[in-house]
Tab-separated table of C-alpha atoms in Angstrom:
chain	number	residue	atom	x	y	z
A	1	MET	CA	24.913	21.821	-56.987
A	2	ARG	CA	23.826	25.067	-55.110
A	3	GLU	CA	24.576	25.975	-51.499
A	4	PHE	CA	21.541	25.592	-48.751
A	5	ASP	CA	20.128	28.988	-48.048
A	6	LEU	CA	19.281	28.808	-44.099
A	7	ARG	CA	17.079	31.803	-44.062
A	8	ARG	CA	14.480	30.886	-46.569
A	9	ASP	CA	11.473	30.071	-45.196
A	10	PHE	CA	9.480	26.634	-45.936
A	11	ASP	CA	6.252	28.069	-47.652
A	12	GLY	CA	3.661	25.632	-47.063
A	13	LEU	CA	5.081	23.614	-44.031
A	14	GLY	CA	4.938	25.889	-41.058
A	15	GLY	CA	0.931	25.479	-41.057
A	16	ALA	CA	0.913	21.800	-41.430
A	17	ARG	CA	-1.308	20.129	-39.030
A	18	MET	CA	0.838	17.453	-36.769
A	19	ARG	CA	-0.827	14.302	-36.529
A	20	ARG	CA	0.240	10.814	-34.918
A	21	PRO	CA	1.991	9.296	-37.862
A	22	THR	CA	1.139	6.184	-38.796
A	23	GLU	CA	4.623	5.073	-39.622
A	24	LEU	CA	5.091	4.513	-35.644
A	25	VAL	CA	3.544	1.058	-35.759
A	26	HIS	CA	7.031	0.024	-38.026
A	27	ILE	CA	9.351	1.313	-35.325
A	28	GLY	CA	11.851	-1.712	-35.300
A	29	ARG	CA	15.015	-3.257	-33.182
A	30	SER	CA	17.086	-4.574	-35.771
A	31	ARG	CA	20.125	-3.743	-35.972
A	32	ALA	CA	20.860	-0.852	-38.721
A	33	ARG	CA	22.550	-1.929	-42.194
A	34	ILE	CA	24.749	-0.090	-44.008
A	35	PRO	CA	22.968	1.211	-47.406
A	36	ASP	CA	22.854	-0.714	-50.187
A	37	THR	CA	22.645	2.170	-53.283
A	38	ALA	CA	25.667	3.617	-54.603
A	39	PRO	CA	25.294	7.125	-53.485
A	40	GLY	CA	24.474	5.775	-50.057
A	41	ARG	CA	27.512	3.408	-50.036
A	42	MET	CA	29.624	6.694	-51.316
A	43	LYS	CA	27.952	8.717	-48.446
A	44	TYR	CA	28.606	5.855	-45.431
A	45	ALA	CA	32.364	5.492	-47.042
A	46	VAL	CA	32.769	9.423	-46.496
A	47	ASP	CA	31.592	9.152	-43.140
A	48	ALA	CA	33.155	6.186	-41.697
A	49	VAL	CA	36.598	7.535	-42.699
A	50	LEU	CA	36.097	11.007	-41.379
A	51	ALA	CA	34.509	9.834	-38.190
A	52	VAL	CA	37.670	7.536	-37.740
A	53	ILE	CA	40.044	10.322	-38.215
A	54	ALA	CA	37.954	12.408	-35.995
A	55	LEU	CA	38.092	9.992	-33.575
A	56	VAL	CA	42.073	9.594	-33.605
A	57	VAL	CA	42.425	13.083	-33.764
A	58	LEU	CA	40.087	13.840	-30.609
A	59	SER	CA	41.302	11.286	-28.821
A	60	PRO	CA	43.476	12.902	-26.268
A	61	MET	CA	40.632	15.491	-25.211
A	62	LEU	CA	38.031	12.041	-25.271
A	63	LEU	CA	40.202	10.832	-22.792
A	64	MET	CA	40.589	13.794	-20.299
A	65	VAL	CA	36.836	14.304	-20.676
A	66	THR	CA	36.654	10.842	-19.424
A	67	VAL	CA	38.994	11.197	-16.703
A	68	ILE	CA	37.324	14.299	-15.444
A	69	LEU	CA	33.844	12.548	-15.467
A	70	LEU	CA	35.254	9.437	-13.762
A	71	VAL	CA	36.685	11.971	-10.874
A	72	THR	CA	33.656	14.542	-10.585
A	73	GLN	CA	30.504	12.231	-11.409
A	74	GLY	CA	31.349	8.701	-10.973
A	75	ARG	CA	30.142	6.124	-12.897
A	76	PRO	CA	28.938	5.704	-15.825
A	77	ILE	CA	30.995	7.775	-17.941
A	78	PHE	CA	29.063	6.687	-21.048
A	79	ILE	CA	25.002	6.322	-21.226
A	80	THR	CA	22.977	5.089	-24.355
A	81	HIS	CA	19.438	6.459	-25.478
A	82	ARG	CA	17.329	4.745	-28.037
A	83	ARG	CA	16.845	6.667	-31.061
A	84	ILE	CA	14.823	6.588	-34.163
A	85	GLY	CA	17.162	5.537	-37.133
A	86	LYS	CA	16.742	5.126	-40.970
A	87	ASN	CA	13.528	3.561	-41.893
A	88	GLY	CA	12.165	3.655	-38.313
A	89	VAL	CA	15.159	1.137	-36.675
A	90	LEU	CA	15.580	1.771	-33.001
A	91	PHE	CA	19.368	1.930	-32.298
A	92	SER	CA	21.915	2.992	-29.178
A	93	CYS	CA	22.587	6.917	-29.680
A	94	LEU	CA	25.940	7.134	-27.464
A	95	LYS	CA	26.571	10.262	-25.563
A	96	PHE	CA	29.179	11.401	-22.278
A	97	ARG	CA	26.711	11.284	-19.525
A	98	THR	CA	25.982	14.790	-18.356
A	99	MET	CA	23.042	14.581	-16.214
A	100	VAL	CA	22.832	13.332	-12.483
A	101	SER	CA	21.647	9.617	-12.149
A	102	ASN	CA	18.125	10.547	-11.369
A	103	ALA	CA	17.474	12.701	-14.265
A	104	GLU	CA	13.488	11.492	-14.995
A	105	GLU	CA	12.689	12.087	-11.327
A	106	ALA	CA	14.368	15.414	-11.398
A	107	LEU	CA	12.672	16.526	-14.367
A	108	ALA	CA	9.264	15.225	-13.211
A	109	HIS	CA	9.416	17.289	-10.208
A	110	HIS	CA	10.843	20.541	-12.159
A	111	LEU	CA	8.259	20.172	-14.599
A	112	THR	CA	5.540	20.318	-11.719
A	113	GLU	CA	6.952	22.897	-9.783
A	114	ASN	CA	6.996	24.956	-12.384
A	115	PRO	CA	4.052	25.145	-15.411
A	116	ASP	CA	5.943	27.923	-17.064
A	117	VAL	CA	8.893	25.193	-17.729
A	118	ARG	CA	6.580	22.548	-18.503
A	119	ALA	CA	5.627	24.728	-21.434
A	120	GLU	CA	9.271	25.359	-22.539
A	121	TRP	CA	9.783	21.744	-22.563
A	122	LYS	CA	6.478	21.022	-24.458
A	123	ALA	CA	7.557	23.272	-26.975
A	124	THR	CA	11.031	22.484	-28.005
A	125	ARG	CA	11.690	19.073	-25.720
A	126	LYS	CA	14.628	21.228	-24.219
A	127	LEU	CA	15.400	23.580	-20.921
A	128	LYS	CA	17.559	26.247	-21.102
A	129	ASP	CA	18.050	25.708	-16.939
A	130	ASP	CA	18.095	22.000	-16.812
A	131	PRO	CA	18.029	20.311	-13.376
A	132	ARG	CA	19.318	17.402	-14.725
A	133	VAL	CA	22.503	18.849	-16.011
A	134	THR	CA	25.534	18.736	-13.695
A	135	PRO	CA	28.052	21.402	-13.739
A	136	PHE	CA	30.967	19.886	-15.971
A	137	GLY	CA	27.804	18.546	-18.101
A	138	ARG	CA	27.088	21.964	-18.645
A	139	ILE	CA	30.305	22.817	-20.264
A	140	LEU	CA	30.206	19.837	-22.365
A	141	ARG	CA	26.356	20.004	-23.853
A	142	LYS	CA	27.361	23.977	-24.313
A	143	ASN	CA	30.376	22.643	-26.947
A	144	SER	CA	28.517	19.893	-28.058
A	145	ILE	CA	31.404	17.743	-26.521
A	146	ASP	CA	29.135	15.284	-25.509
A	147	GLU	CA	27.989	14.178	-28.616
A	148	ILE	CA	31.552	12.941	-29.593
A	149	PRO	CA	30.963	9.178	-29.000
A	150	GLN	CA	28.074	9.273	-31.733
A	151	LEU	CA	31.417	9.148	-34.181
A	152	LEU	CA	30.912	5.247	-32.912
A	153	ASN	CA	27.340	5.675	-33.987
A	154	VAL	CA	28.426	6.799	-37.461
A	155	ILE	CA	30.879	4.143	-37.804
A	156	LYS	CA	28.826	1.560	-37.015
A	157	GLY	CA	26.439	2.977	-40.170
A	158	GLU	CA	23.093	3.924	-37.630
A	159	MET	CA	24.128	7.730	-37.978
A	160	SER	CA	25.291	9.816	-40.562
A	161	LEU	CA	27.687	12.884	-40.252
A	162	VAL	CA	25.282	14.943	-41.956
A	163	GLY	CA	21.193	14.836	-41.030
A	164	PRO	CA	18.627	15.224	-38.669
A	165	ARG	CA	19.494	15.017	-35.126
A	166	PRO	CA	18.358	11.637	-33.923
A	167	ILE	CA	14.978	11.567	-31.862
A	168	VAL	CA	13.175	9.204	-29.181
A	169	PRO	CA	10.045	7.414	-30.385
A	170	ASN	CA	7.909	10.412	-28.268
A	171	GLU	CA	9.217	12.799	-30.271
A	172	ALA	CA	8.066	10.947	-33.480
A	173	GLU	CA	4.637	12.219	-33.079
A	174	LEU	CA	5.718	16.012	-33.120
A	175	TYR	CA	6.994	15.407	-36.941
A	176	GLY	CA	3.369	14.615	-37.150
A	177	VAL	CA	2.982	13.947	-41.372
A	178	HIS	CA	6.751	14.645	-42.256
A	179	PHE	CA	7.990	11.442	-39.881
A	180	SER	CA	8.200	9.987	-43.014
A	181	ASP	CA	10.734	12.484	-44.502
A	182	TYR	CA	12.673	11.650	-41.263
A	183	ILE	CA	12.964	8.160	-41.369
A	184	ARG	CA	14.139	8.320	-45.270
A	185	VAL	CA	17.927	9.267	-44.247
A	186	ARG	CA	19.987	8.214	-41.072
A	187	PRO	CA	20.225	10.910	-38.721
A	188	GLY	CA	23.395	12.848	-38.625
A	189	LEU	CA	26.026	14.372	-36.221
A	190	THR	CA	25.212	17.802	-37.227
A	191	GLY	CA	22.624	19.419	-39.804
A	192	LEU	CA	20.547	21.912	-40.615
A	193	TRP	CA	19.243	22.747	-37.591
A	194	GLN	CA	22.495	22.614	-35.681
A	195	VAL	CA	23.700	25.613	-37.781
A	196	SER	CA	20.337	27.622	-38.129
A	197	GLY	CA	20.171	28.125	-34.078
A	198	ARG	CA	19.502	24.992	-32.900
A	199	ASN	CA	17.514	25.050	-29.245
A	200	ASP	CA	17.079	28.981	-29.999
A	201	THR	CA	14.458	27.921	-32.898
A	202	SER	CA	11.106	25.887	-32.416
A	203	TYR	CA	10.194	22.427	-32.525
A	204	SER	CA	8.163	22.935	-36.000
A	205	LYS	CA	10.940	25.205	-37.276
A	206	ARG	CA	13.345	22.167	-36.862
A	207	VAL	CA	11.267	19.574	-38.303
A	208	GLU	CA	11.012	22.139	-41.485
A	209	LEU	CA	14.275	22.169	-41.464
A	210	ASP	CA	14.710	18.321	-41.424
A	211	VAL	CA	12.666	17.835	-44.235
A	212	ARG	CA	14.419	20.363	-46.580
A	213	TYR	CA	17.348	18.440	-45.590
A	214	VAL	CA	15.878	15.308	-46.854
A	215	SER	CA	14.556	16.792	-50.161
A	216	GLU	CA	17.383	18.570	-51.026
A	217	GLN	CA	20.540	16.522	-49.526
A	218	THR	CA	23.635	16.636	-51.614
A	219	LEU	CA	27.147	15.860	-51.144
A	220	TRP	CA	27.972	19.673	-51.556
A	221	GLY	CA	25.205	20.552	-48.934
A	222	ASP	CA	26.818	18.166	-46.728
A	223	VAL	CA	30.026	19.931	-47.313
A	224	VAL	CA	28.728	22.941	-46.580
A	225	ILE	CA	27.028	22.149	-43.251
A	226	MET	CA	29.702	20.806	-42.052
A	227	ALA	CA	31.860	23.727	-42.770
A	228	LYS	CA	29.069	26.085	-41.089
A	229	THR	CA	29.117	23.662	-37.737
A	230	ILE	CA	32.360	24.619	-36.616
A	231	PRO	CA	31.581	28.466	-36.319
A	232	ALA	CA	27.842	27.389	-34.487
A	233	VAL	CA	29.633	25.369	-32.475
A	234	LEU	CA	32.232	27.872	-31.435
A	235	SER	CA	29.588	30.537	-30.437
A	236	SER	CA	27.683	28.026	-28.296
A	237	ARG	CA	24.495	29.679	-30.214
A	238	GLY	CA	21.061	27.831	-28.853
A	239	SER	CA	23.231	24.936	-27.433
A	240	TYR	CA	22.079	23.828	-23.803
């Protein structure tokens, strides 16, 4: 087994024309199922055990974050987003709430008033100076703490510890012909994109990294990515 070379470019993928994937018509709303293949069951077993351990170890911090959010922002403490999982199944992705209550209206107004920001949003679906994010929410997002509740999604079999980051339905067309690669695996809490610069990279580069992970995934590769996630999170590179 070989370690991922995160600096190697994808030959021939970067110029692929993005077009609306026909697989979108197959997006479903049924519950995620535990993998029924031997490698899939092994990966899920490892994911579930590590996720339970992580929740126990991190429970004091999660309780503290919950109290601070309750005091500074009020309810709801958690939010769910509909994301695309394996085989195109939609699931509710759990996060700590880091945005204002009228987030969609705030984003629409900000994009209307700032054409240059619209270009940034169109290219990455992220904003470095996002008007929707609360002050404490910025701290949580910078250190990826807002995503820790997704360990519950891992335990439920909807996500994996390592894989492509879960996307919303309107991002599927950005994957173009590679959307079929994305839905071959469960989305992950971390992955190649997270340890390769995250939001400092282009969306097309994110797609390339996801395609590479799907084609080359191994248990050892997952271990390497998880190990690289720790310094990536501590450095907060590309996280906002």
